Amino acid sequence: MDRCKDILCQIFGKSPISDEKDVAQNIYTFRFVLFCMIIYTFEEILNATGIFIVDKKIFVTGYIIACFFLLIHIVSLLVLGLDNPKTKYLSIFAIICVFNAASISLTYHMIIIIMIPLVIAGMYTSKRISVFTFVLTIFSIILITYAGYFYGVCDANMALLTATSIGHLEKDGKFLMTQVNPNPFFTIGLYFVLPRCFLAVAFAYVSNSVNKVIRNSQKKAVQMELKASMDEMTGLYNKNRLLALLDEKVYDSQNIAVIYWDVNRLKYVNDNFGHIAGDRLIIKVAEAIRSSARKEDAAFRYGGDEFVMIINDGTVEIVQEILKRWESAIGKAAEGCNFPVSASVGYAIGERKYLEDVIAAADKNMYMCKHKVHEELSF
């Protein structure tokens, strides 16, 4: 029950964005189906009250079948969940079934909606879902055209096979064509199904091309944003990224740990071994920090020779494990160097909403460590 409640909250929540693959797409697909059903319901009310003039039995039959497939869609989402790899296929199948039910009953009134699943499939990054949707769309065109002709609202163009303008088919207010299509199976397939399939091919190509351009643009935007937040020398996040993190308004009481490093004797290395050696010293310390971090940790170059690591749900034990790995890494980095490689380090733990204060506390503890280093060097 709680799982179903969480799924419904995700579906109807304000922001469906999710880090999990295809979850947001599945939510938007369902929302679109639901929106279409709301419009369909409004049309049913207009038809039931006599404002629209479609045969009531045909309209109601299509509407009930569409509601049935919508219910199947809802149940499949609740059973499988939004993150299941099969959900996107069932979502596309359900939306096509809903559209088929409406299109068979209303025929030419719904001709445009046949192509919409191809647009929806473009939201997903999987090529398989695009192929799956295209195959179902072609099958739907065949089904809708033939079933609509025999059981839906009659398309007079199919029944009479009109092939010219009304001026050539009317005289003195009388329609000149009187013979109903004598061979509908062949003529409908040739004159209606085949052209619509060609349109589906063209529509699928355009839709995929547009979505590809959009994805490439988004990918470039993400790369540019990532590049803007990275320090080129060390490969860690830069100070701007840390400041942006500080500006985020967070009100939870989640514990967070901060480790603060300051490179030792950088001026000494610059003065005695050159600034290139000083840059190498900074890089070696940064590499040691990066190698000691876990996947979920974030490391930043805070200043010229200062580094910060943010550890969500941080504890003393986690910090000590990271520092142990860092000490091992910095020891290996110092091997074979003709200049000293080390850094002073301090850490602090506090609530996420007081991140700036936690960083300041870690900085203070780091300087206590640095003071000890200076005392040792003075002897």
PDB file of N, CA and C in Angstrom, residues 108-161:
ATOM      1  N   TYR A 108     -12.108   9.300 -38.871  1.00  0.00           N
ATOM      2  CA  TYR A 108     -11.407  10.464 -39.415  1.00  0.00           C
ATOM      3  C   TYR A 108     -11.306  11.631 -38.437  1.00  0.00           C
ATOM      4  N   HIS A 109     -12.119  11.644 -37.387  1.00  0.00           N
ATOM      5  CA  HIS A 109     -12.010  12.692 -36.374  1.00  0.00           C
ATOM      6  C   HIS A 109     -10.711  12.569 -35.565  1.00  0.00           C
ATOM      7  N   MET A 110     -10.128  11.380 -35.581  1.00  0.00           N
ATOM      8  CA  MET A 110      -8.962  11.090 -34.727  1.00  0.00           C
ATOM      9  C   MET A 110      -7.707  10.787 -35.532  1.00  0.00           C
ATOM     10  N   ILE A 111      -7.681  11.144 -36.808  1.00  0.00           N
ATOM     11  CA  ILE A 111      -6.593  10.724 -37.677  1.00  0.00           C
ATOM     12  C   ILE A 111      -5.223  11.220 -37.209  1.00  0.00           C
ATOM     13  N   ILE A 112      -5.165  12.438 -36.642  1.00  0.00           N
ATOM     14  CA  ILE A 112      -3.875  13.014 -36.229  1.00  0.00           C
ATOM     15  C   ILE A 112      -3.290  12.279 -35.027  1.00  0.00           C
ATOM     16  N   ILE A 113      -4.160  11.817 -34.145  1.00  0.00           N
ATOM     17  CA  ILE A 113      -3.696  11.251 -32.867  1.00  0.00           C
ATOM     18  C   ILE A 113      -2.946   9.937 -33.046  1.00  0.00           C
ATOM     19  N   ILE A 114      -3.097   9.297 -34.229  1.00  0.00           N
ATOM     20  CA  ILE A 114      -2.414   8.029 -34.476  1.00  0.00           C
ATOM     21  C   ILE A 114      -0.896   8.191 -34.366  1.00  0.00           C
ATOM     22  N   MET A 115      -0.376   9.357 -34.748  1.00  0.00           N
ATOM     23  CA  MET A 115       1.073   9.583 -34.792  1.00  0.00           C
ATOM     24  C   MET A 115       1.659  10.004 -33.441  1.00  0.00           C
ATOM     25  N   ILE A 116       0.839  10.370 -32.492  1.00  0.00           N
ATOM     26  CA  ILE A 116       1.339  10.906 -31.218  1.00  0.00           C
ATOM     27  C   ILE A 116       2.232   9.924 -30.456  1.00  0.00           C
ATOM     28  N   PRO A 117       1.931   8.612 -30.428  1.00  0.00           N
ATOM     29  CA  PRO A 117       2.842   7.693 -29.717  1.00  0.00           C
ATOM     30  C   PRO A 117       4.284   7.755 -30.220  1.00  0.00           C
ATOM     31  N   LEU A 118       4.482   8.088 -31.496  1.00  0.00           N
ATOM     32  CA  LEU A 118       5.841   8.209 -32.025  1.00  0.00           C
ATOM     33  C   LEU A 118       6.574   9.372 -31.365  1.00  0.00           C
ATOM     34  N   VAL A 119       5.844  10.438 -31.075  1.00  0.00           N
ATOM     35  CA  VAL A 119       6.433  11.588 -30.378  1.00  0.00           C
ATOM     36  C   VAL A 119       6.769  11.206 -28.944  1.00  0.00           C
ATOM     37  N   ILE A 120       5.846  10.504 -28.287  1.00  0.00           N
ATOM     38  CA  ILE A 120       6.047  10.095 -26.896  1.00  0.00           C
ATOM     39  C   ILE A 120       7.250   9.171 -26.776  1.00  0.00           C
ATOM     40  N   ALA A 121       7.388   8.235 -27.734  1.00  0.00           N
ATOM     41  CA  ALA A 121       8.525   7.304 -27.700  1.00  0.00           C
ATOM     42  C   ALA A 121       9.848   8.046 -27.811  1.00  0.00           C
ATOM     43  N   GLY A 122       9.829   9.221 -28.451  1.00  0.00           N
ATOM     44  CA  GLY A 122      11.044  10.010 -28.595  1.00  0.00           C
ATOM     45  C   GLY A 122      11.587  10.529 -27.279  1.00  0.00           C
ATOM     46  N   MET A 123      10.759  10.566 -26.225  1.00  0.00           N
ATOM     47  CA  MET A 123      11.243  11.007 -24.906  1.00  0.00           C
ATOM     48  C   MET A 123      12.253  10.027 -24.324  1.00  0.00           C
ATOM     49  N   TYR A 124      12.121   8.741 -24.702  1.00  0.00           N
ATOM     50  CA  TYR A 124      12.994   7.712 -24.153  1.00  0.00           C
ATOM     51  C   TYR A 124      14.282   7.645 -24.973  1.00  0.00           C
ATOM     52  N   THR A 125      15.372   7.308 -24.322  1.00  0.00           N
ATOM     53  CA  THR A 125      16.661   7.229 -25.010  1.00  0.00           C
ATOM     54  C   THR A 125      16.860   5.898 -25.726  1.00  0.00           C
ATOM     55  N   SER A 126      16.045   4.899 -25.409  1.00  0.00           N
ATOM     56  CA  SER A 126      16.193   3.574 -25.998  1.00  0.00           C
ATOM     57  C   SER A 126      15.699   3.550 -27.445  1.00  0.00           C
ATOM     58  N   LYS A 127      16.512   3.013 -28.345  1.00  0.00           N
ATOM     59  CA  LYS A 127      16.096   2.852 -29.742  1.00  0.00           C
ATOM     60  C   LYS A 127      15.053   1.747 -29.870  1.00  0.00           C
ATOM     61  N   ARG A 128      15.120   0.787 -28.961  1.00  0.00           N
ATOM     62  CA  ARG A 128      14.165  -0.327 -29.018  1.00  0.00           C
ATOM     63  C   ARG A 128      12.735   0.158 -28.826  1.00  0.00           C
ATOM     64  N   ILE A 129      12.550   1.114 -27.919  1.00  0.00           N
ATOM     65  CA  ILE A 129      11.195   1.605 -27.672  1.00  0.00           C
ATOM     66  C   ILE A 129      10.671   2.355 -28.890  1.00  0.00           C
ATOM     67  N   SER A 130      11.554   3.019 -29.634  1.00  0.00           N
ATOM     68  CA  SER A 130      11.141   3.710 -30.854  1.00  0.00           C
ATOM     69  C   SER A 130      10.719   2.712 -31.918  1.00  0.00           C
ATOM     70  N   VAL A 131      11.484   1.645 -32.061  1.00  0.00           N
ATOM     71  CA  VAL A 131      11.134   0.603 -33.032  1.00  0.00           C
ATOM     72  C   VAL A 131       9.836  -0.086 -32.622  1.00  0.00           C
ATOM     73  N   PHE A 132       9.729  -0.402 -31.327  1.00  0.00           N
ATOM     74  CA  PHE A 132       8.519  -1.032 -30.789  1.00  0.00           C
ATOM     75  C   PHE A 132       7.286  -0.175 -31.076  1.00  0.00           C
ATOM     76  N   THR A 133       7.406   1.130 -30.846  1.00  0.00           N
ATOM     77  CA  THR A 133       6.284   2.049 -31.062  1.00  0.00           C
ATOM     78  C   THR A 133       5.948   2.167 -32.549  1.00  0.00           C
ATOM     79  N   PHE A 134       6.974   2.213 -33.388  1.00  0.00           N
ATOM     80  CA  PHE A 134       6.733   2.324 -34.830  1.00  0.00           C
ATOM     81  C   PHE A 134       5.980   1.098 -35.352  1.00  0.00           C
ATOM     82  N   VAL A 135       6.401  -0.079 -34.928  1.00  0.00           N
ATOM     83  CA  VAL A 135       5.727  -1.318 -35.368  1.00  0.00           C
ATOM     84  C   VAL A 135       4.269  -1.315 -34.909  1.00  0.00           C
ATOM     85  N   LEU A 136       4.039  -0.933 -33.647  1.00  0.00           N
ATOM     86  CA  LEU A 136       2.658  -0.874 -33.138  1.00  0.00           C
ATOM     87  C   LEU A 136       1.836   0.183 -33.874  1.00  0.00           C
ATOM     88  N   THR A 137       2.476   1.292 -34.258  1.00  0.00           N
ATOM     89  CA  THR A 137       1.768   2.348 -34.982  1.00  0.00           C
ATOM     90  C   THR A 137       1.319   1.862 -36.356  1.00  0.00           C
ATOM     91  N   ILE A 138       2.191   1.154 -37.067  1.00  0.00           N
ATOM     92  CA  ILE A 138       1.823   0.604 -38.382  1.00  0.00           C
ATOM     93  C   ILE A 138       0.665  -0.372 -38.234  1.00  0.00           C
ATOM     94  N   PHE A 139       0.769  -1.254 -37.221  1.00  0.00           N
ATOM     95  CA  PHE A 139      -0.322  -2.202 -36.977  1.00  0.00           C
ATOM     96  C   PHE A 139      -1.610  -1.455 -36.630  1.00  0.00           C
ATOM     97  N   SER A 140      -1.482  -0.382 -35.845  1.00  0.00           N
ATOM     98  CA  SER A 140      -2.656   0.409 -35.447  1.00  0.00           C
ATOM     99  C   SER A 140      -3.318   1.066 -36.653  1.00  0.00           C
ATOM    100  N   ILE A 141      -2.501   1.566 -37.573  1.00  0.00           N
ATOM    101  CA  ILE A 141      -3.056   2.194 -38.779  1.00  0.00           C
ATOM    102  C   ILE A 141      -3.915   1.197 -39.555  1.00  0.00           C
ATOM    103  N   ILE A 142      -3.411  -0.017 -39.696  1.00  0.00           N
ATOM    104  CA  ILE A 142      -4.166  -1.065 -40.405  1.00  0.00           C
ATOM    105  C   ILE A 142      -5.462  -1.380 -39.656  1.00  0.00           C
ATOM    106  N   LEU A 143      -5.329  -1.584 -38.331  1.00  0.00           N
ATOM    107  CA  LEU A 143      -6.492  -1.940 -37.518  1.00  0.00           C
ATOM    108  C   LEU A 143      -7.535  -0.824 -37.512  1.00  0.00           C
ATOM    109  N   ILE A 144      -7.081   0.402 -37.274  1.00  0.00           N
ATOM    110  CA  ILE A 144      -7.999   1.543 -37.172  1.00  0.00           C
ATOM    111  C   ILE A 144      -8.732   1.791 -38.484  1.00  0.00           C
ATOM    112  N   THR A 145      -7.995   1.706 -39.581  1.00  0.00           N
ATOM    113  CA  THR A 145      -8.598   2.014 -40.890  1.00  0.00           C
ATOM    114  C   THR A 145      -9.680   1.011 -41.261  1.00  0.00           C
ATOM    115  N   TYR A 146      -9.366  -0.278 -41.117  1.00  0.00           N
ATOM    116  CA  TYR A 146     -10.355  -1.301 -41.493  1.00  0.00           C
ATOM    117  C   TYR A 146     -11.492  -1.392 -40.476  1.00  0.00           C
ATOM    118  N   ALA A 147     -11.151  -1.465 -39.176  1.00  0.00           N
ATOM    119  CA  ALA A 147     -12.190  -1.585 -38.142  1.00  0.00           C
ATOM    120  C   ALA A 147     -13.060  -0.334 -38.102  1.00  0.00           C
ATOM    121  N   GLY A 148     -12.420   0.828 -38.301  1.00  0.00           N
ATOM    122  CA  GLY A 148     -13.190   2.075 -38.314  1.00  0.00           C
ATOM    123  C   GLY A 148     -14.174   2.130 -39.467  1.00  0.00           C
ATOM    124  N   TYR A 149     -13.780   1.583 -40.611  1.00  0.00           N
ATOM    125  CA  TYR A 149     -14.663   1.605 -41.785  1.00  0.00           C
ATOM    126  C   TYR A 149     -15.927   0.775 -41.547  1.00  0.00           C
ATOM    127  N   PHE A 150     -15.746  -0.383 -40.920  1.00  0.00           N
ATOM    128  CA  PHE A 150     -16.883  -1.301 -40.758  1.00  0.00           C
ATOM    129  C   PHE A 150     -17.670  -1.060 -39.473  1.00  0.00           C
ATOM    130  N   TYR A 151     -16.997  -0.552 -38.406  1.00  0.00           N
ATOM    131  CA  TYR A 151     -17.683  -0.477 -37.119  1.00  0.00           C
ATOM    132  C   TYR A 151     -17.733   0.937 -36.516  1.00  0.00           C
ATOM    133  N   GLY A 152     -16.950   1.844 -37.045  1.00  0.00           N
ATOM    134  CA  GLY A 152     -16.929   3.205 -36.502  1.00  0.00           C
ATOM    135  C   GLY A 152     -17.784   4.163 -37.310  1.00  0.00           C
ATOM    136  N   VAL A 153     -17.540   5.458 -37.097  1.00  0.00           N
ATOM    137  CA  VAL A 153     -18.249   6.488 -37.851  1.00  0.00           C
ATOM    138  C   VAL A 153     -17.810   6.402 -39.303  1.00  0.00           C
ATOM    139  N   CYS A 154     -18.759   6.223 -40.211  1.00  0.00           N
ATOM    140  CA  CYS A 154     -18.450   5.986 -41.618  1.00  0.00           C
ATOM    141  C   CYS A 154     -17.728   7.185 -42.235  1.00  0.00           C
ATOM    142  N   ASP A 155     -16.575   6.918 -42.829  1.00  0.00           N
ATOM    143  CA  ASP A 155     -15.848   7.925 -43.584  1.00  0.00           C
ATOM    144  C   ASP A 155     -16.343   7.858 -45.025  1.00  0.00           C
ATOM    145  N   ALA A 156     -17.135   8.858 -45.412  1.00  0.00           N
ATOM    146  CA  ALA A 156     -17.752   8.838 -46.736  1.00  0.00           C
ATOM    147  C   ALA A 156     -16.707   8.777 -47.850  1.00  0.00           C
ATOM    148  N   ASN A 157     -15.558   9.333 -47.623  1.00  0.00           N
ATOM    149  CA  ASN A 157     -14.509   9.301 -48.638  1.00  0.00           C
ATOM    150  C   ASN A 157     -14.082   7.871 -48.944  1.00  0.00           C
ATOM    151  N   MET A 158     -14.053   7.013 -47.893  1.00  0.00           N
ATOM    152  CA  MET A 158     -13.715   5.611 -48.102  1.00  0.00           C
ATOM    153  C   MET A 158     -14.863   4.865 -48.772  1.00  0.00           C
ATOM    154  N   ALA A 159     -16.080   5.202 -48.359  1.00  0.00           N
ATOM    155  CA  ALA A 159     -17.253   4.479 -48.902  1.00  0.00           C
ATOM    156  C   ALA A 159     -17.478   4.782 -50.377  1.00  0.00           C
ATOM    157  N   LEU A 160     -17.216   6.022 -50.788  1.00  0.00           N
ATOM    158  CA  LEU A 160     -17.500   6.443 -52.161  1.00  0.00           C
ATOM    159  C   LEU A 160     -16.245   6.632 -53.004  1.00  0.00           C
ATOM    160  N   LEU A 161     -15.077   6.573 -52.373  1.00  0.00           N
ATOM    161  CA  LEU A 161     -13.805   6.748 -53.055  1.00  0.00           C
ATOM    162  C   LEU A 161     -13.764   8.039 -53.864  1.00  0.00           C
TER     163      LEU A 161
END
